[in-house]
Amino acid sequence: MKSPFHYIKTFVRRLGPVEQAQIVASTAVIVSMTTIISAMAATGQSPRLMDFISILTVGIIGFTSVYFSLNYSRELDEQRRQLLALNTIAEAVTRVVELDYVLQTALSRATELLNSGFGWIYMVQDGKLLLRCSKGTMQDFFALQGNSELPVSHWLNQPTVQREQLDDAQGFISAEFKRVGVQFWASIPLRMKDTAAGTLIVAGTDYEMFTSKQAELMEAFGNQISVALNNAHLFEQLRQSQQQYADLFENAPDIYLSVNSRHIVIGCNKTGTDILGYKRDDVIGKEFESFFIPPRQDTVRETLDRMFSEGRGLKDVEEQMVTSFGRQFYVHLNSSLVFDDKGKTITARIVARDVSERKMMEGDILHAQKIDSIGNLAGGIAHDFNNILAAILGSASIMRRHLAEKSKLYKYVEIVESSARRGSSLTRQLLTFARKTERFVKPVQINALIEETLQLFQRSVSKEIVVQTALTPDSTSVNGD
């Protein structure tokens, strides 16, 4: 059996500094009263009524002040513990920003400070409460308590406290909970930006422990967790925004390079490394102009010097870069500058856009313009040549009418006339090519057309070239002009 001194020592240890001071003050009042009475008895003075009333009044006032001071000090000490608990959980949940870690930390601190052995945090997802973390058990609260039939709004809109002793059968605490000694549970809503986000549930084995003060403390815990949820949500939005920006930067269709004032590359996106054919570590630290073809490196170096000295960015500067595999391609360079506090350019963000296909298209367009110019020229020449052929053909026709068929000159006149007609057909084809005349589509004998074309061709090439033909014996015709 423990001695009374042990209980006195245990009681004193549980008292706070203010309570211990009040006990000392009470002891001093008692000692003072005892001393006064002892002094009167030792001197043989008979106690007078007024002396007795004075001593009694001093004692009552002293003990009354000690009593109320002691109660007030207990309230202050309780508020101090609550503030310390709030500060503890606030520090715990504000130091982290990952949502799962925030919830786990908050639940661990709340169950520890409330001295409850079990805890759960549920979050709303797709209109249902989803268990995110638990403390003291891996089982679901609703599976243990059997409150799954209650609507989700019941848990999101109002706090709930239920208590029941183990030997009672009121049904407030399920039999599964009673098997592990649970005699109370409480829930409070968690909010995020004025929207119900979930619920915090704690349970314990002490029937009397969850007082109104602890309920207020738990509600304060819920407010702190809601603040932490808002912070975690904002951090998640910021992280997603940063990730989206990083994805846009890394996978942009252009080459993004960050260059300092010494022309050293200090940053490059994934597209740049893929196009240039280097690893990121091989790109960073190299001179910017080294990625251009040797004949243009001095020009690029001068362009960058002028950009940094004048503080003006590049605008559609065309240059020619080269990859690690030796492939050359054209780019348009644009840049934005970063300045220090003194207005000096310290970094340039340079965008190099591959315009090789555009250059090829420009070449194709230029070639098409040349063809169009040649067509226009051919059309003009064909008109003039057609006028000349008309005079030759008219003169040959007049000569043929004035000559007899047996004349030696008759066959030459026919050759002139036939050649003029072929020339006229050629000018018509030139006009068709130049789109200066309408097309006259009619059946054309392929063999005859080939023989006629060969006659013209053989007259325009050297006699040393021998042309052999292998024409089909069947009559073949197509539509042509």
XYZ file of C-alpha atoms in Angstrom:
481
model
C 0.000 0.000 0.000
C 1.352 3.355 -0.995
C 1.930 5.999 1.681
C -0.010 9.289 1.816
C 3.198 11.134 1.008
C 3.324 9.379 -2.353
C -0.135 10.636 -3.276
C 0.753 14.131 -2.065
C 3.917 14.117 -4.196
C 1.948 12.878 -7.244
C -0.683 15.583 -6.708
C 1.944 18.330 -6.455
C 3.695 17.134 -9.643
C 0.444 17.385 -11.578
C -0.019 20.992 -10.514
C 1.205 23.786 -12.720
C 3.536 26.580 -11.582
C 0.642 28.946 -10.781
C -1.220 26.267 -8.824
C 1.897 25.446 -6.796
C 2.307 29.150 -5.998
C -1.285 29.316 -4.807
C -0.735 26.316 -2.529
C 2.310 28.051 -1.049
C 0.222 31.224 -0.491
C -2.520 29.195 1.212
C 0.040 27.549 3.455
C 1.409 30.992 4.335
C -2.096 32.180 5.378
C -2.555 29.122 7.583
C 0.870 29.553 9.154
C 0.183 33.256 9.799
C -3.122 32.517 11.518
C -1.543 29.748 13.592
C 1.326 32.046 14.614
C -1.044 34.818 15.755
C -3.118 32.411 17.824
C 0.001 30.775 19.331
C 1.480 34.184 20.254
C -1.725 35.203 22.039
C -1.777 31.924 23.913
C 1.907 32.208 24.912
C 1.527 35.756 26.254
C -1.531 34.785 28.249
C -3.793 37.198 26.473
C -7.392 36.155 26.391
C -8.786 36.205 22.873
C -11.235 38.954 22.301
C -14.228 38.670 20.031
C -12.872 41.304 17.649
C -9.536 39.530 17.428
C -11.271 36.262 16.622
C -13.429 37.965 13.969
C -10.355 39.629 12.427
C -8.423 36.377 12.276
C -11.426 34.547 10.823
C -11.983 37.298 8.245
C -8.333 37.216 7.149
C -8.504 33.440 6.818
C -11.750 33.492 4.826
C -10.483 36.225 2.500
C -7.165 34.439 2.054
C -8.715 31.069 1.291
C -11.344 32.623 -0.979
C -8.678 34.417 -3.007
C -6.643 31.223 -3.181
C -9.695 29.237 -4.324
C -10.697 31.604 -7.121
C -7.094 32.187 -8.139
C -6.585 28.434 -8.313
C -9.648 27.959 -10.535
C -8.614 30.866 -12.745
C -5.089 29.507 -13.034
C -6.466 26.140 -14.065
C -8.530 27.769 -16.801
C -5.481 29.713 -17.967
C -3.393 26.570 -17.922
C -6.068 24.710 -19.901
C -6.189 27.507 -22.474
C -2.407 27.488 -22.627
C -2.402 23.742 -23.314
C -5.043 24.203 -25.995
C -3.035 26.970 -27.637
C 0.077 24.816 -27.488
C -1.863 21.941 -29.028
C -3.215 24.189 -31.793
C 0.252 25.568 -32.410
C 1.655 22.049 -32.533
C -0.828 20.822 -35.109
C -0.581 24.074 -37.066
C 3.190 23.702 -37.301
C 2.808 20.058 -38.264
C 0.379 20.640 -41.141
C 1.858 23.876 -42.473
C 5.342 22.476 -42.860
C 4.189 20.053 -45.560
C 2.356 20.685 -48.790
C 1.750 17.217 -50.205
C -1.931 16.438 -49.624
C -1.508 12.833 -48.436
C 1.308 13.811 -46.090
C -0.745 16.736 -44.745
C -3.660 14.437 -43.946
C -1.485 11.772 -42.325
C 0.403 14.336 -40.224
C -2.768 16.140 -39.167
C -4.496 12.909 -38.127
C -1.462 11.702 -36.183
C -1.180 14.998 -34.288
C -4.923 15.253 -33.620
C -5.225 11.761 -32.151
C -2.092 12.338 -30.082
C -3.217 15.677 -28.612
C -6.807 14.519 -28.020
C -5.480 11.318 -26.464
C -7.742 9.217 -28.695
C -6.418 5.946 -29.993
C -8.252 5.854 -33.311
C -8.730 8.328 -36.140
C -9.874 8.525 -39.767
C -9.900 11.214 -42.444
C -12.305 10.895 -45.364
C -12.282 13.104 -48.473
C -15.113 13.703 -50.936
C -14.550 12.135 -54.332
C -17.250 11.681 -56.986
C -19.929 12.405 -54.386
C -18.690 9.708 -51.989
C -16.505 9.693 -48.880
C -13.185 8.014 -49.640
C -10.868 6.940 -46.808
C -7.515 8.706 -47.266
C -5.743 7.782 -44.001
C -6.381 6.135 -40.643
C -4.739 5.884 -37.208
C -4.860 2.970 -34.767
C -6.602 0.589 -37.174
C -6.602 -0.297 -40.856
C -10.362 -0.960 -40.887
C -12.912 1.443 -42.299
C -14.863 3.486 -39.710
C -18.175 3.012 -41.498
C -17.598 -0.719 -41.722
C -16.979 -0.854 -37.957
C -19.727 1.565 -36.878
C -22.319 0.618 -39.481
C -23.328 4.201 -40.369
C -22.934 3.802 -44.099
C -26.673 4.380 -44.651
C -26.378 8.016 -43.518
C -26.142 10.518 -46.384
C -22.779 12.100 -47.187
C -24.182 15.535 -46.313
C -24.637 14.386 -42.694
C -20.864 14.083 -42.273
C -20.016 17.206 -44.261
C -22.373 19.753 -42.699
C -22.403 19.210 -38.923
C -20.225 17.824 -36.103
C -21.374 14.592 -34.464
C -20.500 13.119 -31.038
C -21.648 9.704 -29.799
C -20.715 7.971 -26.528
C -21.816 4.764 -24.853
C -20.358 2.647 -22.076
C -19.273 -0.878 -22.834
C -22.039 -2.525 -20.797
C -24.826 -0.383 -22.314
C -26.887 -1.491 -25.306
C -28.267 1.791 -26.692
C -26.732 1.232 -30.093
C -24.724 4.453 -30.264
C -21.458 2.475 -30.378
C -21.334 -0.672 -32.479
C -20.377 -4.054 -31.038
C -17.300 -4.142 -33.283
C -16.053 -0.914 -31.698
C -16.820 -2.124 -28.182
C -14.685 -5.207 -28.767
C -11.629 -2.924 -28.996
C -12.791 -0.826 -26.028
C -14.157 2.234 -27.912
C -16.716 4.177 -25.846
C -16.987 7.392 -27.852
C -16.450 8.781 -31.333
C -16.718 12.286 -32.796
C -16.626 13.742 -36.300
C -16.195 17.268 -37.657
C -16.430 18.507 -41.281
C -13.370 19.621 -43.196
C -13.720 22.467 -45.660
C -11.716 23.776 -48.570
C -12.486 27.199 -50.064
C -16.022 27.327 -48.577
C -16.685 23.851 -49.976
C -17.123 20.657 -47.970
C -13.997 18.591 -48.579
C -14.265 15.717 -46.103
C -14.585 14.762 -42.457
C -12.277 14.052 -39.503
C -13.347 11.245 -37.141
C -11.686 10.288 -33.846
C -12.586 7.543 -31.357
C -11.302 6.581 -27.893
C -11.694 4.179 -25.012
C -12.342 6.728 -22.209
C -16.060 7.460 -21.804
C -15.526 10.749 -19.936
C -12.535 12.092 -21.816
C -14.246 13.893 -24.678
C -15.441 16.985 -22.847
C -16.837 20.196 -24.325
C -13.366 21.722 -24.148
C -11.966 18.833 -26.140
C -14.822 19.205 -28.627
C -13.884 22.856 -29.107
C -10.255 21.813 -29.449
C -11.147 19.214 -32.050
C -13.131 21.816 -33.983
C -10.089 24.082 -33.890
C -8.013 21.172 -35.154
C -10.484 20.817 -38.018
C -10.088 24.493 -38.886
C -6.303 24.131 -38.926
C -6.564 21.047 -41.128
C -8.914 22.937 -43.466
C -6.326 25.708 -43.781
C -3.688 23.086 -44.508
C -5.970 21.521 -47.135
C -6.345 24.903 -48.817
C -2.577 25.344 -48.809
C -2.073 21.843 -50.187
C -4.683 22.512 -52.870
C -2.968 25.756 -53.858
C 0.390 23.997 -53.914
C -1.056 21.241 -56.076
C -2.421 23.837 -58.499
C 0.963 25.561 -58.528
C 2.746 22.247 -59.094
C 0.399 21.369 -61.952
C 0.892 24.819 -63.462
C 4.664 24.453 -63.188
C 4.454 20.977 -64.691
C 2.321 22.275 -67.545
C 4.778 25.110 -68.166
C 7.680 22.653 -68.047
C 5.910 20.365 -70.528
C 5.221 23.282 -72.857
C 8.840 24.412 -72.575
C 10.387 20.971 -73.009
C 8.114 19.795 -75.835
C 7.728 23.051 -77.758
C 8.303 22.663 -81.521
C 11.173 25.185 -81.413
C 14.651 25.144 -79.901
C 14.799 27.120 -76.632
C 18.257 28.141 -75.438
C 19.252 30.342 -72.499
C 22.563 32.124 -73.134
C 24.582 34.327 -70.769
C 26.587 37.400 -71.719
C 29.671 35.238 -72.458
C 27.665 33.336 -75.109
C 27.606 30.188 -72.947
C 24.455 28.064 -73.129
C 23.021 27.672 -69.616
C 19.693 26.039 -70.510
C 18.097 24.020 -73.307
C 14.765 22.276 -73.788
C 14.242 18.661 -74.881
C 13.287 19.661 -78.426
C 16.609 21.456 -78.771
C 18.633 18.440 -77.654
C 16.634 16.142 -79.956
C 17.056 18.346 -83.018
C 20.713 19.124 -82.386
C 21.472 15.501 -81.574
C 23.236 16.161 -78.250
C 22.619 15.224 -74.645
C 21.540 18.082 -72.409
C 24.839 18.034 -70.514
C 26.698 18.310 -73.820
C 24.687 21.363 -74.871
C 24.933 23.254 -71.581
C 28.330 24.869 -71.175
C 29.122 25.177 -74.899
C 29.318 28.432 -76.829
C 26.114 29.339 -78.624
C 27.815 29.980 -81.969
C 29.358 26.487 -81.987
C 25.972 25.089 -83.068
C 26.119 26.991 -86.364
C 27.987 26.119 -89.554
C 31.634 27.320 -89.475
C 31.222 30.053 -92.138
C 28.484 31.703 -90.035
C 29.984 31.400 -86.542
C 31.802 34.745 -86.621
C 28.644 36.495 -87.802
C 26.583 34.871 -85.038
C 29.208 35.887 -82.467
C 29.058 39.499 -83.640
C 25.242 39.416 -83.586
C 25.210 38.246 -79.956
C 27.804 40.847 -78.930
C 25.679 43.566 -80.460
C 22.514 42.167 -78.833
C 24.023 42.186 -75.333
C 25.726 45.564 -75.716
C 22.700 47.367 -77.195
C 20.101 45.555 -75.088
C 17.898 44.768 -78.072
C 16.558 41.293 -78.827
C 16.770 39.434 -82.113
C 13.869 39.454 -84.552
C 13.607 36.832 -87.329
C 17.361 36.645 -87.899
C 18.000 33.882 -90.444
C 20.993 31.637 -89.808
C 22.106 28.106 -90.554
C 22.666 25.619 -87.725
C 24.274 22.194 -87.855
C 23.496 19.049 -85.845
C 25.950 16.628 -84.281
C 25.386 14.386 -87.331
C 26.364 17.139 -89.758
C 22.866 17.933 -91.031
C 22.488 21.629 -91.826
C 19.195 23.438 -91.477
C 17.964 27.010 -91.606
C 16.525 28.741 -88.514
C 14.940 32.047 -87.597
C 16.353 33.460 -84.344
C 14.221 35.487 -81.922
C 15.175 36.440 -78.383
C 13.978 38.121 -75.202
C 16.440 39.646 -72.740
C 16.764 39.508 -68.954
C 18.196 42.597 -67.228
C 19.721 43.123 -63.787
C 18.901 45.962 -61.383
C 21.220 48.307 -63.256
C 19.582 47.625 -66.622
C 22.443 45.507 -67.921
C 21.632 42.468 -70.041
C 22.682 39.302 -68.218
C 20.772 36.537 -70.002
C 19.095 36.024 -73.347
C 16.302 33.530 -74.023
C 16.767 32.599 -77.663
C 14.216 30.723 -79.752
C 15.500 29.000 -82.911
C 12.712 27.922 -85.270
C 13.505 25.429 -88.032
C 12.473 27.016 -91.350
C 14.092 24.467 -93.690
C 10.732 23.321 -95.078
C 9.712 26.928 -95.493
C 12.903 27.603 -97.431
C 12.156 24.606 -99.664
C 8.622 25.872 -100.231
C 9.986 29.304 -101.071
C 12.329 27.619 -103.596
C 9.409 25.712 -105.100
C 7.389 28.917 -105.330
C 10.326 30.712 -106.981
C 10.716 27.857 -109.442
C 7.000 27.992 -110.229
C 7.301 31.729 -110.800
C 10.199 31.109 -113.184
C 8.163 28.526 -115.078
C 5.303 30.983 -115.276
C 7.672 33.630 -116.605
C 9.023 31.175 -119.187
C 5.436 30.350 -120.184
C 4.644 34.029 -120.631
C 7.835 34.464 -122.675
C 7.046 31.394 -124.764
C 3.545 32.691 -125.396
C 4.871 36.006 -126.646
C 7.458 34.301 -128.877
C 4.804 31.892 -130.176
C 2.598 34.813 -131.252
C 5.435 36.416 -133.174
C 6.548 33.088 -134.632
C 2.977 32.315 -135.661
C 2.809 35.567 -137.608
C 5.999 34.635 -139.438
C 4.680 31.134 -140.188
C 1.430 32.572 -141.496
C 3.342 34.629 -144.059
C 5.482 31.617 -145.053
C 2.452 29.325 -145.298
C 0.518 31.874 -147.355
C 3.416 32.429 -149.718
C 3.953 28.643 -150.128
C 0.270 28.143 -150.917
C 0.421 30.862 -153.608
C 3.587 29.304 -155.114
C 2.014 25.828 -155.153
C -1.024 27.133 -157.093
C 1.204 28.757 -159.726
C 3.379 25.683 -160.222
C 2.539 22.545 -162.114
C 2.748 19.268 -160.202
C 5.424 18.063 -162.590
C 7.580 21.033 -161.866
C 10.911 20.339 -160.127
C 10.142 23.067 -157.561
C 6.704 21.699 -156.630
C 7.976 19.172 -154.071
C 10.045 21.857 -152.341
C 7.008 24.059 -152.076
C 5.170 21.144 -150.413
C 8.053 20.718 -147.953
C 7.892 24.427 -147.092
C 4.133 24.275 -146.644
C 4.279 21.087 -144.546
C 7.030 22.516 -142.330
C 5.056 25.708 -141.852
C 2.020 23.708 -140.732
C 4.165 21.733 -138.254
C 5.605 25.009 -136.997
C 2.095 26.353 -136.592
C 1.169 23.255 -134.573
C 4.257 23.830 -132.409
C 3.307 27.445 -131.756
C -0.173 26.311 -130.805
C 1.357 23.933 -128.254
C 3.490 26.749 -126.869
C 0.407 28.920 -126.512
C -1.387 26.062 -124.767
C 1.589 25.697 -122.366
C 1.413 29.410 -121.659
C -2.388 29.162 -121.270
C -2.800 31.801 -123.973
C -5.220 29.817 -126.111
C -7.957 27.274 -125.715
C -7.241 23.568 -126.001
C -8.745 21.630 -128.893
C -8.938 18.015 -127.841
C -9.428 15.469 -130.613
C -8.397 11.859 -131.378
C -4.711 11.675 -132.268
C -2.898 8.710 -133.851
C 0.035 7.898 -131.611
C 2.206 6.319 -134.313
C 1.722 9.237 -136.698
C 2.433 11.731 -133.932
C 5.637 9.905 -132.975
C 6.870 9.769 -136.589
C 6.141 13.451 -137.086
C 7.902 14.362 -133.847
C 10.915 12.228 -134.785
C 11.272 14.073 -138.072
C 11.524 17.363 -136.228
C 13.804 15.852 -133.588
C 16.224 14.327 -136.089
C 16.661 17.659 -137.797
C 17.657 19.290 -134.514
C 20.282 16.762 -133.353
C 23.580 15.533 -134.665
C 23.580 12.988 -137.475
C 25.677 10.725 -135.319
C 22.627 10.015 -133.149
C 20.616 7.115 -134.548
C 16.978 6.864 -133.485
C 15.342 3.447 -133.641
C 11.592 3.030 -133.322
C 9.486 0.036 -132.354
C 5.901 1.065 -133.021
C 2.912 -1.165 -132.511
C 1.340 -2.419 -135.756
C -2.134 -1.774 -134.381
C -3.776 1.591 -134.857
C -3.675 3.398 -131.467
C -5.359 6.718 -130.827
C -5.820 8.949 -127.802
C -7.458 12.255 -127.073
C -4.938 15.043 -127.365
C -4.451 18.597 -128.575
